[in-house]
Short mmCIF file of C-alpha atoms in Angstrom, two decimals:
data_model
loop_
_atom_site.label_atom_id
_atom_site.label_comp_id
_atom_site.label_asym_id
_atom_site.label_seq_id
_atom_site.Cartn_x
_atom_site.Cartn_y
_atom_site.Cartn_z
CA MET A 913 -14.57 -12.90 -14.37
CA ASN A 914 -17.83 -13.65 -12.58
CA ALA A 915 -21.19 -12.88 -14.17
CA HIS A 916 -24.85 -12.72 -13.14
CA ILE A 917 -26.75 -14.21 -16.07
CA ARG A 918 -30.37 -14.06 -17.10
CA PRO A 919 -31.32 -17.24 -18.99
CA GLU A 920 -32.57 -15.32 -22.02
CA ALA A 921 -29.86 -12.70 -22.30
CA ALA A 922 -26.29 -11.59 -21.63
CA PRO A 923 -25.05 -11.08 -18.06
CA VAL A 924 -26.53 -7.97 -16.44
CA LEU A 925 -23.52 -7.50 -14.18
CA LEU A 926 -19.87 -8.45 -14.62
CA ARG A 927 -17.25 -8.75 -11.89
CA GLN A 928 -13.50 -8.80 -12.39
CA ASP A 929 -10.95 -8.93 -9.56
CA ALA A 930 -7.30 -7.85 -9.78
CA GLY A 931 -4.84 -6.42 -7.28
CA GLY A 932 -7.36 -6.27 -4.46
CA ILE A 933 -9.83 -4.30 -6.61
CA ALA A 934 -13.25 -5.66 -7.61
CA THR A 935 -14.59 -3.98 -10.75
CA LEU A 936 -18.35 -4.31 -11.23
CA THR A 937 -19.72 -3.47 -14.67
CA LEU A 938 -23.39 -2.75 -15.40
CA ASN A 939 -24.02 -4.70 -18.59
CA ARG A 940 -27.38 -3.96 -20.21
CA PRO A 941 -26.16 -1.34 -22.69
CA GLN A 942 -28.97 -1.99 -25.17
CA ALA A 943 -31.47 -0.90 -22.49
CA ARG A 944 -29.22 1.88 -21.09
CA ASN A 945 -28.28 -0.14 -17.98
CA PRO A 946 -31.51 0.42 -16.02
CA LEU A 947 -31.78 -0.61 -12.38
CA GLY A 948 -34.43 -3.23 -13.03
CA GLU A 949 -35.17 -6.34 -11.01
CA ALA A 950 -32.31 -8.45 -12.38
CA LEU A 951 -29.62 -5.80 -12.03
CA LEU A 952 -30.69 -4.78 -8.53
CA ALA A 953 -30.60 -8.43 -7.46
CA ALA A 954 -27.16 -8.89 -9.01
CA LEU A 955 -25.78 -5.76 -7.34
CA ALA A 956 -27.19 -6.75 -3.95
CA GLU A 957 -25.66 -10.23 -4.24
CA SER A 958 -22.30 -8.90 -5.39
CA PHE A 959 -22.05 -6.26 -2.67
CA ALA A 960 -22.92 -8.87 -0.02
CA ALA A 961 -20.18 -11.15 -1.35
CA ILE A 962 -17.63 -8.32 -1.50
CA ALA A 963 -18.44 -7.20 2.05
CA ALA A 964 -17.47 -10.67 3.27
CA ASP A 965 -14.32 -10.91 1.12
CA PRO A 966 -11.21 -9.55 2.88
CA SER A 967 -9.15 -9.91 -0.30
CA VAL A 968 -11.12 -7.02 -1.83
CA ARG A 969 -9.70 -3.68 -0.72
CA ALA A 970 -11.64 -1.34 -3.04
CA VAL A 971 -14.49 -1.49 -5.56
CA VAL A 972 -14.93 0.27 -8.90
CA LEU A 973 -18.43 0.53 -10.39
CA THR A 974 -18.64 1.18 -14.12
CA ALA A 975 -20.84 0.36 -17.13
CA THR A 976 -20.76 -0.76 -20.74
CA GLY A 977 -22.21 1.30 -23.57
CA PRO A 978 -22.82 5.03 -24.06
CA VAL A 979 -25.05 5.38 -20.96
CA PHE A 980 -23.79 4.71 -17.44
CA CYS A 981 -27.27 4.14 -16.03
CA ALA A 982 -30.67 5.52 -17.02
CA GLY A 983 -32.27 4.91 -13.64
CA HIS A 984 -35.20 2.63 -12.91
CA ASP A 985 -36.60 0.36 -15.59
CA LEU A 986 -39.77 2.34 -16.33
CA LYS A 987 -41.04 -0.33 -18.73
CA GLU A 988 -40.91 -2.93 -15.96
CA MET A 989 -42.60 -0.55 -13.55
CA SER A 990 -45.30 0.63 -15.96
CA ALA A 991 -46.26 -2.95 -16.78
CA ARG A 992 -47.36 -3.41 -13.16
CA ARG A 993 -50.04 -0.72 -13.42
CA ALA A 994 -52.27 -3.59 -14.58
CA ASP A 995 -52.02 -5.17 -11.10
CA PRO A 996 -55.17 -5.00 -8.93
CA ASP A 997 -53.50 -2.36 -6.73
CA ARG A 998 -52.26 -0.43 -9.80
CA GLY A 999 -48.72 -1.47 -8.93
CA ARG A 1000 -48.52 -0.03 -5.41
CA ALA A 1001 -47.01 -3.14 -3.80
CA TYR A 1002 -44.57 -3.66 -6.67
CA PHE A 1003 -43.45 -0.01 -6.68
CA ALA A 1004 -42.85 -0.15 -2.91
CA ASP A 1005 -40.87 -3.37 -3.30
CA ILE A 1006 -38.65 -2.24 -6.20
CA LEU A 1007 -37.94 1.16 -4.62
CA GLY A 1008 -37.13 -0.56 -1.34
CA ARG A 1009 -34.73 -2.91 -3.11
CA CYS A 1010 -33.05 0.00 -4.86
CA SER A 1011 -32.72 1.92 -1.60
CA GLY A 1012 -31.25 -1.20 -0.03
CA VAL A 1013 -28.53 -1.38 -2.70
CA MET A 1014 -27.65 2.28 -2.15
CA GLN A 1015 -27.36 1.64 1.58
CA GLN A 1016 -25.19 -1.42 0.89
CA ILE A 1017 -22.71 0.86 -0.89
CA THR A 1018 -22.49 3.12 2.16
CA ALA A 1019 -22.25 0.18 4.57
CA LEU A 1020 -19.70 -1.72 2.48
CA PRO A 1021 -16.37 -1.96 4.36
CA GLN A 1022 -14.47 -1.20 1.15
CA PRO A 1023 -14.60 2.21 -0.57
CA VAL A 1024 -16.63 2.26 -3.80
CA ILE A 1025 -15.57 4.45 -6.74
CA ALA A 1026 -17.93 5.21 -9.64
CA ALA A 1027 -16.34 5.49 -13.09
CA VAL A 1028 -18.83 7.31 -15.29
CA GLU A 1029 -18.87 7.74 -19.05
CA GLY A 1030 -22.00 8.96 -20.82
CA THR A 1031 -25.12 9.89 -18.87
CA ALA A 1032 -26.20 8.99 -15.34
CA THR A 1033 -29.83 9.92 -14.82
CA ALA A 1034 -32.38 9.56 -12.01
CA ALA A 1035 -31.47 6.43 -9.99
CA GLY A 1036 -28.32 6.26 -12.12
CA CYS A 1037 -27.31 9.63 -10.71
CA GLN A 1038 -28.34 8.32 -7.29
CA ILE A 1039 -25.91 5.42 -7.50
CA VAL A 1040 -23.06 7.82 -8.40
CA ALA A 1041 -23.96 10.03 -5.43
CA SER A 1042 -24.07 6.96 -3.19
CA CYS A 1043 -20.52 5.92 -4.06
CA ASP A 1044 -17.69 7.14 -1.85
CA LEU A 1045 -15.76 8.65 -4.77
CA ALA A 1046 -16.56 9.28 -8.43
CA VAL A 1047 -14.55 9.91 -11.59
CA ALA A 1048 -16.33 11.19 -14.69
CA GLY A 1049 -15.21 11.26 -18.28
CA GLU A 1050 -15.27 14.78 -19.66
CA ASN A 1051 -18.34 14.00 -21.78
CA ALA A 1052 -20.31 12.51 -18.88
CA ARG A 1053 -23.54 14.21 -17.83
CA PHE A 1054 -25.77 13.88 -14.77
CA CYS A 1055 -29.47 14.53 -14.35
CA THR A 1056 -32.48 13.95 -12.08
CA PRO A 1057 -35.20 14.45 -14.71
CA GLY A 1058 -38.22 13.06 -12.87
CA VAL A 1059 -39.81 16.49 -12.61
CA HIS A 1060 -40.31 16.41 -16.41
CA ILE A 1061 -42.51 13.29 -16.28
CA GLY A 1062 -44.50 13.93 -13.11
CA LEU A 1063 -42.34 11.67 -10.93
CA PHE A 1064 -40.11 13.74 -8.64
CA CYS A 1065 -36.73 12.09 -8.00
CA SER A 1066 -37.39 11.70 -4.28
CA THR A 1067 -35.16 8.69 -3.61
CA PRO A 1068 -32.23 10.06 -5.66
CA MET A 1069 -32.72 13.21 -3.58
CA VAL A 1070 -31.57 11.34 -0.46
CA ALA A 1071 -28.12 10.66 -1.91
CA LEU A 1072 -27.86 14.02 -3.70
CA SER A 1073 -28.74 16.01 -0.59
CA ARG A 1074 -25.96 14.23 1.30
CA ASN A 1075 -23.41 15.00 -1.43
CA LEU A 1076 -24.21 18.51 -2.59
CA PRO A 1077 -24.95 21.87 -1.00
CA ALA A 1078 -28.71 22.27 -0.66
CA LYS A 1079 -29.14 24.79 -3.46
CA HIS A 1080 -27.15 22.69 -5.94
CA ALA A 1081 -29.20 19.61 -5.07
CA MET A 1082 -32.48 21.50 -5.35
CA GLU A 1083 -31.40 22.99 -8.68
CA MET A 1084 -30.81 19.53 -10.12
CA LEU A 1085 -34.08 18.19 -8.70
CA LEU A 1086 -36.32 21.12 -9.61
CA LEU A 1087 -34.96 21.88 -13.08
CA GLY A 1088 -34.14 18.34 -14.22
CA GLU A 1089 -31.42 19.66 -16.52
CA MET A 1090 -28.31 17.81 -17.68
CA VAL A 1091 -25.23 18.78 -15.64
CA PRO A 1092 -21.90 18.46 -17.53
CA ALA A 1093 -19.01 16.66 -15.88
CA GLN A 1094 -17.04 19.82 -15.05
CA GLU A 1095 -20.07 21.39 -13.41
CA ALA A 1096 -20.75 18.15 -11.50
CA ALA A 1097 -17.19 18.35 -10.18
CA ARG A 1098 -17.69 21.98 -9.14
CA MET A 1099 -20.89 21.00 -7.32
CA GLY A 1100 -19.17 18.11 -5.57
CA LEU A 1101 -21.02 15.22 -7.22
CA VAL A 1102 -17.78 13.85 -8.71
CA ASN A 1103 -14.19 14.11 -7.49
CA ARG A 1104 -12.33 14.24 -10.79
CA VAL A 1105 -12.96 14.70 -14.49
CA ALA A 1106 -10.88 12.53 -16.82
CA PRO A 1107 -10.41 12.72 -20.59
CA ALA A 1108 -13.23 10.94 -22.40
CA GLY A 1109 -12.79 7.19 -22.17
CA GLU A 1110 -10.34 7.33 -19.26
CA ALA A 1111 -12.70 7.44 -16.28
CA LEU A 1112 -12.31 3.71 -15.58
CA ALA A 1113 -8.51 3.84 -15.71
CA GLN A 1114 -8.41 6.82 -13.35
CA ALA A 1115 -10.92 5.23 -10.98
CA GLN A 1116 -8.86 2.03 -10.89
CA ALA A 1117 -5.73 4.09 -10.20
CA LEU A 1118 -7.46 5.67 -7.20
CA ALA A 1119 -8.61 2.23 -6.10
CA ALA A 1120 -5.04 0.94 -6.31
CA VAL A 1121 -3.85 3.72 -3.99
CA ILE A 1122 -6.59 2.83 -1.51
CA ALA A 1123 -5.79 -0.88 -1.82
CA SER A 1124 -2.18 -0.14 -0.81
CA LYS A 1125 -3.27 1.20 2.58
CA SER A 1126 -4.06 -0.70 5.75
CA ALA A 1127 -7.41 -2.36 5.10
CA VAL A 1128 -8.49 -2.19 8.75
CA THR A 1129 -7.70 1.53 8.82
CA VAL A 1130 -9.67 2.21 5.63
CA ARG A 1131 -12.63 0.20 6.94
CA THR A 1132 -12.55 2.11 10.21
CA GLY A 1133 -12.36 5.45 8.45
CA LYS A 1134 -15.20 4.81 6.02
CA ARG A 1135 -17.51 3.47 8.71
CA THR A 1136 -16.80 6.35 11.07
CA PHE A 1137 -17.22 8.98 8.35
CA TYR A 1138 -20.83 7.96 7.72
CA GLU A 1139 -21.59 7.40 11.41
CA GLN A 1140 -20.41 10.82 12.57
CA ARG A 1141 -22.07 12.62 9.66
CA GLU A 1142 -25.49 11.77 11.07
CA MET A 1143 -24.64 13.13 14.55
CA GLY A 1144 -24.58 16.53 16.18
CA LEU A 1145 -21.22 18.24 16.56
CA LYS A 1146 -20.41 17.15 20.13
CA ALA A 1147 -21.64 13.60 19.60
CA ALA A 1148 -19.60 13.39 16.39
CA TYR A 1149 -16.41 14.49 18.17
CA ASP A 1150 -17.05 12.11 21.06
CA HIS A 1151 -17.64 9.21 18.69
CA ALA A 1152 -14.67 10.01 16.46
CA SER A 1153 -12.40 10.39 19.51
CA ALA A 1154 -13.47 6.98 20.85
CA VAL A 1155 -12.85 5.39 17.45
CA MET A 1156 -9.44 7.06 17.22
CA VAL A 1157 -8.42 5.68 20.62
CA GLU A 1158 -9.23 2.15 19.45
CA ASN A 1159 -7.51 2.83 16.13
CA MET A 1160 -4.39 4.05 17.96
CA LEU A 1161 -4.23 0.72 19.81
CA ALA A 1162 -4.56 -1.32 16.61
CA ARG A 1163 -1.48 -3.15 15.36
CA ASP A 1164 -1.56 -1.40 11.97
CA ALA A 1165 -1.43 2.02 13.65
CA GLU A 1166 1.52 0.88 15.74
CA GLU A 1167 3.25 -0.38 12.58
CA GLY A 1168 2.39 2.69 10.51
CA ILE A 1169 3.58 5.19 13.11
CA GLY A 1170 6.72 3.14 13.69
CA ALA A 1171 7.43 3.05 9.96
CA PHE A 1172 6.96 6.82 9.74
CA VAL A 1173 9.35 7.47 12.62
CA GLU A 1174 11.89 4.98 11.24
CA LYS A 1175 11.51 6.34 7.68
CA ARG A 1176 10.58 3.01 6.09
CA GLN A 1177 7.58 1.55 4.28
CA PRO A 1178 4.92 0.05 6.57
CA ASP A 1179 4.21 -3.66 6.47
CA TRP A 1180 0.43 -4.03 6.72
CA ARG A 1181 -0.37 -7.45 8.14
CA HIS A 1182 -3.39 -6.92 10.32
CA GLY A 1183 -6.37 -6.49 8.06
#
């Protein structure tokens, strides 16, 4: 178990590795796991380390306590209003760091699965939307409540608008209401709803399935999914076709197709 530790307090982020799965746990339950300076730094460092670690085949992101993540640390942010620029430089820096972490999740070679119990609000909802997959406990709830306090959830909107149909995303952003787990699944924010308390186990089960596949194939697929999504239709097909040609020539594709034809289990050795 690795931990990122603040000198005055408990670790803000825990990491545990088993079976090719890295489980990262947000660990400031007393403060509702806000994405403050320390936690953002710990997440950025951990994702960078995982990206460079070929032994990790999938990542699960979860949290301790009754709240998955309450979003930005508004106490930290409000304290900087006393700065000469009323906090402008600090706000730009912290929002940039948060956006960087969200982009790390998308760019990470390994799939990232959120396991959510309790509430995920504002930037906490953003991190769920940024993950490749998400499992929610049946009592989990999701919300982008900035509209209630005069601070529209503009950066969470980026992830939400890439996960949900436009009208569902706008409904969450404009109304700021809590969305129950089953409704979040219907909208497409989460993949599965588990019995309360079982989101982590189900997320790790999904991660284990992914970890059993060819790592080079999973990396190729994740990267190409996000690349083609930003393209027009013809460009997306051209790009995906070029990737598939290279994938077809890869040793794992040769092994996988051979195993299928020969009716045996593939032996992944090339990534």
